[in-house]
Coordinates of C-alpha atoms in Angstrom, one line a residue:
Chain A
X1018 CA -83.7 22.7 123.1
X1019 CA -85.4 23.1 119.5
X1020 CA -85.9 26.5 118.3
X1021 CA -88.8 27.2 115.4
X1022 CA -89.4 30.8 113.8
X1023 CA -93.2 30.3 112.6
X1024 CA -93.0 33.0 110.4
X1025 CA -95.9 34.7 108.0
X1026 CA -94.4 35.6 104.7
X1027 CA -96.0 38.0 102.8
X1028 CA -99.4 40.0 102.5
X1029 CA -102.5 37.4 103.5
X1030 CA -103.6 38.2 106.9
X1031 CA -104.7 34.9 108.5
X1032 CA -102.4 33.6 110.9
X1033 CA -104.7 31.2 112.4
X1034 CA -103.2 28.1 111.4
X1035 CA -99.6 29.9 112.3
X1036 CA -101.0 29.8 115.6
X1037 CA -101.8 26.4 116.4
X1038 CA -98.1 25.0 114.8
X1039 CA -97.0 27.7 117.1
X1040 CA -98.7 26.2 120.1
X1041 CA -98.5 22.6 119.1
X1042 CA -94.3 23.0 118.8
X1043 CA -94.7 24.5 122.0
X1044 CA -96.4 21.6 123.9
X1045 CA -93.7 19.1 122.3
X1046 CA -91.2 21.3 124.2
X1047 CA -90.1 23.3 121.8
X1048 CA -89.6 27.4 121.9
X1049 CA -91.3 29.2 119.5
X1050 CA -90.8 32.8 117.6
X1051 CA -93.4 34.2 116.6
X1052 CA -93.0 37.5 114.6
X1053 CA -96.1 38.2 113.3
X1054 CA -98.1 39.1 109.9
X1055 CA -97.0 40.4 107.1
X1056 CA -93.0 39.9 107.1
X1057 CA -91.0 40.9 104.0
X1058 CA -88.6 37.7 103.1
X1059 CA -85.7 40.1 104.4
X1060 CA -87.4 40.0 108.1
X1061 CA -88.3 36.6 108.2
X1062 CA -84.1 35.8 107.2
X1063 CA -82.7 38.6 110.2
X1064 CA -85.4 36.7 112.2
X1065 CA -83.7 33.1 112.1
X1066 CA -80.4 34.7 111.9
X1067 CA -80.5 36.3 114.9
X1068 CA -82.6 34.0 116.9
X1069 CA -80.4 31.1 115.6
X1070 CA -83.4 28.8 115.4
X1071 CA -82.9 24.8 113.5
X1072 CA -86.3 25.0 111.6
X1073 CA -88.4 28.0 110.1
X1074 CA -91.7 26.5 109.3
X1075 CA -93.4 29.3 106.5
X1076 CA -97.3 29.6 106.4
X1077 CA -98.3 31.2 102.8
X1078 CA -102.1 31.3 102.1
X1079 CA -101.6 34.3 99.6
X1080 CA -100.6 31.7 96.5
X1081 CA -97.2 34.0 96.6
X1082 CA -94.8 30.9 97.8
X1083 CA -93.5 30.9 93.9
X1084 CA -91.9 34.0 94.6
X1085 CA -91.6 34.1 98.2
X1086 CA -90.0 31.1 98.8
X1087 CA -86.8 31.1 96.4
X1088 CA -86.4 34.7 97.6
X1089 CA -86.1 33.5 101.2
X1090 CA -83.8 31.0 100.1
X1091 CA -81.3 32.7 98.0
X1092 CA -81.4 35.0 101.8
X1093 CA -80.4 32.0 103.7
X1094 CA -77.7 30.8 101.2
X1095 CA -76.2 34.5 101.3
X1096 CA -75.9 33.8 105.0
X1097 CA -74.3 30.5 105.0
X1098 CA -77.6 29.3 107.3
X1099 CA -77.0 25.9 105.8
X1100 CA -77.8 23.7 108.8
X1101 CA -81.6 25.6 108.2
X1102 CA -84.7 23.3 108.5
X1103 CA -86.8 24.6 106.3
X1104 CA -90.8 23.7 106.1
X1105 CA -93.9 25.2 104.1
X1106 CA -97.5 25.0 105.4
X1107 CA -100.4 26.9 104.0
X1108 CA -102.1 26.7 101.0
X1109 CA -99.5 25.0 97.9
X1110 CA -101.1 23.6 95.0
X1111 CA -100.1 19.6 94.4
X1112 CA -98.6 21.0 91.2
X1113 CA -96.1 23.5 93.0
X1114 CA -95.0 21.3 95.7
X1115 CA -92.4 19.8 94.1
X1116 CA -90.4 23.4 92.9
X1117 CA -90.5 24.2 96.4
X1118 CA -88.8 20.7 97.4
X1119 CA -86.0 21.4 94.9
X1120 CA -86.2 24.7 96.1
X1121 CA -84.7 23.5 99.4
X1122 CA -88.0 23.2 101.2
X1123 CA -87.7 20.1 103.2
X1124 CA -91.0 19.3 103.4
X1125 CA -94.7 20.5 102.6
X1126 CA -97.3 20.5 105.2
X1127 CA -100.9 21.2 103.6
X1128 CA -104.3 22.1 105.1
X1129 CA -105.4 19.1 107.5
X1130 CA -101.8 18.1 108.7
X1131 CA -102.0 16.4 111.5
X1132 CA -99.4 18.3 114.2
X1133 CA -98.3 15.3 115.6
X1134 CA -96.7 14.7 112.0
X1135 CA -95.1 18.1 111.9
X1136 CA -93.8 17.2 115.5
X1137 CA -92.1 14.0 114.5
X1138 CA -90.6 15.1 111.5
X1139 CA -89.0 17.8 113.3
X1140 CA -87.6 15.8 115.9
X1141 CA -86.2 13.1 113.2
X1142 CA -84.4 15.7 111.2
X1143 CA -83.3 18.4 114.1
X1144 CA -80.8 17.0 117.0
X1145 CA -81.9 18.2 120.2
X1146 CA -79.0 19.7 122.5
Chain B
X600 CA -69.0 28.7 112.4
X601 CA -67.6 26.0 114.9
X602 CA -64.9 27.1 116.1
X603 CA -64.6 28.8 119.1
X604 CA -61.3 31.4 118.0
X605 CA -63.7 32.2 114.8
X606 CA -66.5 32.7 117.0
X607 CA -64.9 35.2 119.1
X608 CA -63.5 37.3 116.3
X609 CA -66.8 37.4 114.2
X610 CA -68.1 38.4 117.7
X611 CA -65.4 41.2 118.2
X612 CA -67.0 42.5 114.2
X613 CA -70.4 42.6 115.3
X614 CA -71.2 40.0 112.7
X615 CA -74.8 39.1 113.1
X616 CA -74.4 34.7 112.5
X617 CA -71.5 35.0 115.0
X618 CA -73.5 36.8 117.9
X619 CA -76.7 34.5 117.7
X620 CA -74.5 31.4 117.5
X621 CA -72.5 32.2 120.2
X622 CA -75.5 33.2 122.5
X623 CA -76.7 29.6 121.2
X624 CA -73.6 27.9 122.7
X625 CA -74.4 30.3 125.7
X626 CA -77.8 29.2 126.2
X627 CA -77.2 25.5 126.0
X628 CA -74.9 26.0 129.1
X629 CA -72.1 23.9 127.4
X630 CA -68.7 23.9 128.2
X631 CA -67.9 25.9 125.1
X632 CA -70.5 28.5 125.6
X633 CA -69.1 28.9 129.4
X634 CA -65.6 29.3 127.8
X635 CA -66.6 31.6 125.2
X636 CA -68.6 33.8 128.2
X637 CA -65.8 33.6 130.4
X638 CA -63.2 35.0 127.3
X639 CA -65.6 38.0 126.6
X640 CA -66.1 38.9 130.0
X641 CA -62.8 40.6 129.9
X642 CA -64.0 42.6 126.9
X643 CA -67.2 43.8 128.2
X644 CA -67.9 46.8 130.6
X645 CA -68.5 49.3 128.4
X646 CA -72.0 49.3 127.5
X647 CA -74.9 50.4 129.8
X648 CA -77.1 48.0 130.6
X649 CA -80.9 48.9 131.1
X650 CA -83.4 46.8 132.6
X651 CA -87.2 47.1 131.5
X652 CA -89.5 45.3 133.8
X653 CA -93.2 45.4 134.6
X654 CA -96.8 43.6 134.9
X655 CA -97.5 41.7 131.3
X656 CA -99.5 44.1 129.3
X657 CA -97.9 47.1 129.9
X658 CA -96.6 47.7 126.8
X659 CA -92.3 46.7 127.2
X660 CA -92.1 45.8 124.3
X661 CA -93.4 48.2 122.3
X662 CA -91.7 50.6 124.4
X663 CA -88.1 48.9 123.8
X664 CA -89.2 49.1 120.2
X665 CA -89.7 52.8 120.5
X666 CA -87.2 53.2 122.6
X667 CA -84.4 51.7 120.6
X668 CA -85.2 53.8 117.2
X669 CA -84.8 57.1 119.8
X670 CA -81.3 55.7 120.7
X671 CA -80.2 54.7 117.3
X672 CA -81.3 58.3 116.2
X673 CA -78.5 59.0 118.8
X674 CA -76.0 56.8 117.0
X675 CA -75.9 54.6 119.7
X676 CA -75.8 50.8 118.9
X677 CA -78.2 48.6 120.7
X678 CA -78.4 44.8 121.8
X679 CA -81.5 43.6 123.0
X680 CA -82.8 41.0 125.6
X681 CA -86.0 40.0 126.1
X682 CA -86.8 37.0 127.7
X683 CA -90.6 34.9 127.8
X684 CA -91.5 32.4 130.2
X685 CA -91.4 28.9 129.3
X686 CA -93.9 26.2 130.1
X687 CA -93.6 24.1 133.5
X688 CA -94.7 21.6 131.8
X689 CA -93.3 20.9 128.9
X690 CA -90.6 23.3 128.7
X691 CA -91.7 24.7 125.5
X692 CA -92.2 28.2 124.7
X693 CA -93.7 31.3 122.7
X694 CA -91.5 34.0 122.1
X695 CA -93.8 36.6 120.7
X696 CA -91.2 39.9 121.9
X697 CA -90.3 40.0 117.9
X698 CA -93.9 41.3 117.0
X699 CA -93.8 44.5 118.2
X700 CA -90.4 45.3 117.7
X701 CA -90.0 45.2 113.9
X702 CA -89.7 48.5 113.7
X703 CA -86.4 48.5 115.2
X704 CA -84.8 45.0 114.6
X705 CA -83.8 45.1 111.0
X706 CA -81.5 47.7 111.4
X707 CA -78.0 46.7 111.2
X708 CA -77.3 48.9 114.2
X709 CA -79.8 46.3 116.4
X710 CA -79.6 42.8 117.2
X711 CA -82.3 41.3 119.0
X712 CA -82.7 38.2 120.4
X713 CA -85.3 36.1 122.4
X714 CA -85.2 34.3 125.6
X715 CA -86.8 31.8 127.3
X716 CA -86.7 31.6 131.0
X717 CA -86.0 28.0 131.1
X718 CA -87.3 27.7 134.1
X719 CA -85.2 30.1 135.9
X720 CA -87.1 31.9 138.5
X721 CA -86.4 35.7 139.2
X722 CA -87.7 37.1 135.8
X723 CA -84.5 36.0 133.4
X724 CA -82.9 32.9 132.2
X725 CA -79.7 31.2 133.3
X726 CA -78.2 32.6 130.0
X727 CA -78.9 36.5 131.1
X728 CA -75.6 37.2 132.4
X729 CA -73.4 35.5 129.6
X730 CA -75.3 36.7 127.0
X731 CA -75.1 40.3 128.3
X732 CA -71.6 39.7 128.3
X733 CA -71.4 38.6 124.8
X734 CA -73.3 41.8 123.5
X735 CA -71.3 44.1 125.9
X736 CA -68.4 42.8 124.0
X737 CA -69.8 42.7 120.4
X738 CA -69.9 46.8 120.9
X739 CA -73.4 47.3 121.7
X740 CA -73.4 50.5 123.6
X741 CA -76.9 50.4 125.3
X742 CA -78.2 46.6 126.0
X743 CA -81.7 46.3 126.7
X744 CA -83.1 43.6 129.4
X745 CA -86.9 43.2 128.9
X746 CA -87.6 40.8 131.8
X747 CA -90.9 38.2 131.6
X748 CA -94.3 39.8 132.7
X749 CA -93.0 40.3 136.4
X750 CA -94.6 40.9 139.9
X751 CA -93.5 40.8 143.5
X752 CA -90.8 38.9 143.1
X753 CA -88.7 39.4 139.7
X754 CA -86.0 41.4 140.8
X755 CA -83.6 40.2 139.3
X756 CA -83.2 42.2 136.5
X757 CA -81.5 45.0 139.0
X758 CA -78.3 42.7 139.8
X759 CA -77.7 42.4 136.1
X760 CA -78.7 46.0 134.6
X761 CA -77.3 49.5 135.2
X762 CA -80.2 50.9 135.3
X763 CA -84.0 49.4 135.7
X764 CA -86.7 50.8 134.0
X765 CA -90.2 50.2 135.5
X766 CA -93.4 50.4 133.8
X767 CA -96.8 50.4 134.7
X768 CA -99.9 51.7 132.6
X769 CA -103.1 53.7 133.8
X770 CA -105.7 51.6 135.7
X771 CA -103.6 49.2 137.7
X772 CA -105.5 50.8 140.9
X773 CA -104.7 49.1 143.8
X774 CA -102.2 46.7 142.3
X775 CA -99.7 49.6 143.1
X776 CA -100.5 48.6 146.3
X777 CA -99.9 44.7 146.0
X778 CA -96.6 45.6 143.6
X779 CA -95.3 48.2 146.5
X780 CA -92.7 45.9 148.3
X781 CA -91.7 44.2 145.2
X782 CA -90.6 45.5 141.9
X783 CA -91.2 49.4 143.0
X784 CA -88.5 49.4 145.0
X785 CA -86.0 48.7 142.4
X786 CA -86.6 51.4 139.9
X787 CA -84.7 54.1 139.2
X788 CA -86.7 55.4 136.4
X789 CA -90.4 54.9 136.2
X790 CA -92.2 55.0 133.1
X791 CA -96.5 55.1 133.3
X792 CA -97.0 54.3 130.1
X793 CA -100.1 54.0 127.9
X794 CA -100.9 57.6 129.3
X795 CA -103.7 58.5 126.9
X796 CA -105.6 56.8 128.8
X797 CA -107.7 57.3 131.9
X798 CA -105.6 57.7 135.1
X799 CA -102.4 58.0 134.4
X800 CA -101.8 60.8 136.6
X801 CA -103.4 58.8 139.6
X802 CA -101.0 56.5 139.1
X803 CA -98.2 59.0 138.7
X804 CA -99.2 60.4 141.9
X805 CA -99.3 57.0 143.4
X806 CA -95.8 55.7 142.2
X807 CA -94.6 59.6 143.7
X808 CA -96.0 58.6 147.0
X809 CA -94.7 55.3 147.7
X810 CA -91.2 57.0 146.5
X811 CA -91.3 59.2 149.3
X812 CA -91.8 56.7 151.9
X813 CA -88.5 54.8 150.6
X814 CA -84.8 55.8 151.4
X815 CA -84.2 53.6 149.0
X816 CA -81.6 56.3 146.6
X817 CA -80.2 59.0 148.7
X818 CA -78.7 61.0 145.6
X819 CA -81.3 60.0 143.0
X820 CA -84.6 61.1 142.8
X821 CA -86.1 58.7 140.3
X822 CA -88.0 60.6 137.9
X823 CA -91.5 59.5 136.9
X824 CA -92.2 59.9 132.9
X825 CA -95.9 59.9 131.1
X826 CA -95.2 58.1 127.7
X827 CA -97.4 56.3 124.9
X828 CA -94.9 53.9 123.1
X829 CA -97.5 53.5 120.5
X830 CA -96.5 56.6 118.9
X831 CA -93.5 57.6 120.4
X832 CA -94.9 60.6 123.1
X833 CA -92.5 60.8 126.2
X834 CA -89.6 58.6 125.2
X835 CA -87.6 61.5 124.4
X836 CA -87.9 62.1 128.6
X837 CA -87.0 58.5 128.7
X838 CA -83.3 58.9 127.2
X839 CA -82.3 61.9 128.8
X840 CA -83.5 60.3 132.3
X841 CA -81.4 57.3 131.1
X842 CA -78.6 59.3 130.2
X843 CA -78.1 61.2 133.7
X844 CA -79.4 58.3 135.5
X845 CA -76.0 56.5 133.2
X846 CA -74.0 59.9 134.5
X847 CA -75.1 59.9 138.2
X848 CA -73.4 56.2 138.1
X849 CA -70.3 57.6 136.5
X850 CA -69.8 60.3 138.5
X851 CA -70.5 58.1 142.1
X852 CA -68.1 55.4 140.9
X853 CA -70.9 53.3 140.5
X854 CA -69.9 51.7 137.1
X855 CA -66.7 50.5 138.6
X856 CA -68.2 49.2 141.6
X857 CA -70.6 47.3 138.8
X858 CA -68.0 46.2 137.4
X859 CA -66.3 44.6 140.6
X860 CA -69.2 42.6 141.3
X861 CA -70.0 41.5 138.2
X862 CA -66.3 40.2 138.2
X863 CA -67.4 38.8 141.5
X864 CA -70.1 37.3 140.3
X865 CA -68.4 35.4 137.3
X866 CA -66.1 33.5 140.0
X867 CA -69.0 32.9 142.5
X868 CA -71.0 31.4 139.3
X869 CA -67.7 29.1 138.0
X870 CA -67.1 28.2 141.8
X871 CA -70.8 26.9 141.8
X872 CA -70.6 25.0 138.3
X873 CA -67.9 23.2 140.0
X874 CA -70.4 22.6 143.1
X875 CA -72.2 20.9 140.3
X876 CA -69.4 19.0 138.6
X877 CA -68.4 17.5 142.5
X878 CA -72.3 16.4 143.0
X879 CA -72.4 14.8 139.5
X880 CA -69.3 12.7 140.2
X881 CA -69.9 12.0 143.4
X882 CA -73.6 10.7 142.3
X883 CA -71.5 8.2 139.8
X884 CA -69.5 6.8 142.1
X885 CA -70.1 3.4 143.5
X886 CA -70.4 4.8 147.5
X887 CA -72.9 7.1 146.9
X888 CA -75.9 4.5 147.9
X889 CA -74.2 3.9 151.0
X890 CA -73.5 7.4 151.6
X891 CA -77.1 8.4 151.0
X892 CA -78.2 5.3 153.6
X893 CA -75.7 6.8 156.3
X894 CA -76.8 10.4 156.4
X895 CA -80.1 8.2 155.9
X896 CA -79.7 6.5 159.4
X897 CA -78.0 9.5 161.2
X898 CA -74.1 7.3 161.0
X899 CA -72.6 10.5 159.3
X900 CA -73.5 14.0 159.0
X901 CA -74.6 15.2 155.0
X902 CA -71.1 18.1 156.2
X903 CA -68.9 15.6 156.6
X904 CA -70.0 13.5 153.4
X905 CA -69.5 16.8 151.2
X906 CA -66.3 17.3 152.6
X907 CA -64.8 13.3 152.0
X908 CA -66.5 14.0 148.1
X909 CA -64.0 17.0 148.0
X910 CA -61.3 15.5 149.5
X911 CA -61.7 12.6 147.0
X912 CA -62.0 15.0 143.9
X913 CA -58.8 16.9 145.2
X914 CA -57.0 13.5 145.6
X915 CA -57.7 12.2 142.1
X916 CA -56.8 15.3 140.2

């Protein structure tokens, strides 16, 4: 079984697209955590930790991902979570997409992604037990 | 973290990546998380387990958040359980228990962790028990259960917890009624909460009534308690009821007879997983079409087949 944490880093407020990747991961058979707006990069880190998920899919509309994002990371290396899927959504400018991928963001999934591509990806790169 | 000696001594420290691993390896019913269950089980027995069932909506999981910053106040360390339903369908799930309890969870004093039922029926998942165990023996001293959205039926909770906690909230009406003969009768503490709101002491007068019509606890009158989880009115009723709800069981004997039953229950389940093993076999080997054909036709009795498919696993061992 796949485990996601869709998690909502930092302070914009609009989890609607969270949602849907929720529910789509969901109807490929995959359980979902949901924790909610406005997590601190601390939370969203205890989250995966604890619920020991393979993929933590970020949605960042606020334009904070260059800070948010290498402070989640430098969490997960701290915790040894090294077999971590980790994937950004939201809004990330073309020009920032590539610090996040050397950031260890596995891929970037922008406004208009088709689900069905999120799906697939997930299930190439995450062996299901 | 792979190994299962490592596992089971990051376990024993209460370290967080060994826990939610090992209730991974639990989960995925493997034999490794079976072993690692079955080696913790003789290190666990000393928390108190308390259920926390209820229709959805309720508010359980606010009132586990709630709840569990009352107990650490205490200094007690708490593991918590809360298990979602899964989809019939597709087997996916949405575990949304985390939203409400962020209050509570980052404490280092707190693990939580979320469940899906897997299709299990009976309100928890296949990996209740073992994980329960595994928290028991990390040194959690009060594990919460926060069973799916239950009913008539999900009863389950009160073979696996020391105590269940039922909640209901104001305005249910005559769904006490339809709920009477199910999850009412295995309460030993109710909570109504939501209680700011209209008709809370109807239902607290209903819940009283349908309590004296049962025989149900001979020494234990469970108490009734108005709370709002919301912002933290009643829950300091809640622990104490816990508490000499978790004394009356001391005092009876009741922990140890727990205890037995639980041990009973670990062999009964290990006995059963080799039911499985035998059926699995016994469907790969080449006389299984004809065996199926036979009890088919009425030549053999489907008895007397399961007792050749012992006697065969017995004489290849």
């Amino acid at each position: 079984m796949i485990r996601v944490l869709v998690a909502k880093p930092g302070l914009d407020g609009h989890d609607r697209g969270a949602k849907v990747i929720a529910r789509a991961l969901r109807d490929a058979g995959m359980e979902v955590v949901y924790t909610g707006l406005h997590q601190t990069p601390e939370q969203v880190v205890d989250a995966a930790l604890s619920e020991d998920v393979d993929v933590l899919a970020l949605s960042i509309l606020s334009g904070a991902h260059p800070t948010l994002v290498p402070r989640i990371m430098e969490l997960v290396r701290e915790n040894g979570m090294d077999d971590l899927l980790i994937l950004l959504g939201g809004i990330i400018p073309e020009d920032d997409v590539e610090n996040m991928l050397s950031a260890g963001v596995a891929k970037v999934f922008g406004p208009g992604t088709d689900t069905n591509d999120i799906v697939r990806f997930i299930r190439e790169r995450v062996k299901d037990e | 973290m792979k190994d299962l000696d490592e596992l089971r001594q990051g376990i024993f420290h209460g370290q967080k990546r060994a826990i939610a691993r090992g209730l991974t390896w639990i989960e995925q019913g493997r034999y490794e998380g079976k072993l690692l269950a079955q080696q913790l089980f003789s290190h666990a027995g000393h928390a108190h387990v308390i259920g926390i069932t209820g229709a959805p909506g309720v508010g359980k999981s606010t009132l586990v958040n709630t709840l569990t910053l009352h107990l650490r106040n205490q200094g007690f360390k708490v593991g918590i359980l809360a298990v979602d339903p899964s989809s019939p369908f597709t087997g996916g799930a949405i575990l949304g228990d985390r939203i409400r309890m962020q209050d509570s969870v980052m404490d280092t004093g707190v693990f939580m962790r979320s469940l899906a039922s897997r299709g299990h029926l009976g309100g928890l998942s296949r990996a209740t028990f073992g994980a329960l165990t595994l928290l028991d023996a990390a040194g959690f001293d009060k594990i919460l259960i926060e069973t799916v959205g239950a009913g008539q039926s999900e009863v389950e909770i009160m073979e696996m917890a020391h105590t269940t906690m039922v909640v209901l909230a104001p305005g249910m009406g005559d769904d006490i009624q339809a709920i009477k003969a199910g999850i009412l009768e295995i309460g030993q503490v109710f909570v109504v909460n939501k209680a700011d709101r209209d008709g809370a002491d109807h239902t607290v007068r209903s819940i009283r009534s349908m309590l004296a019509l049962s025989s149900e606890h001979p020494d234990w009158m469970p108490p009734i308690i108005k709370t709002v989880a919301e912002d933290g009115r009643g829950m300091e009723e809640v622990s104490q009821a816990l508490e000499r709800h978790h004394q009356y069981l001391i005092e009876h004997g009741l922990m140890d007879r727990y205890r037995w039953s639980q041990t009973e229950h670990v062999i009964e389940q290990a006995v059963s997983d080799l039911g499985e093993r035998l059926i699995r076999q016994a469907r790969l080997n080449s006389d299984w079409a004809k065996r199926v054909i036979d009890v088919g036709e009425g030549k053999i009795d489907a008895d007397r087949v399961a007792e050749q498919i012992w006697h065969q696993s017995v004489q290849e061992e």
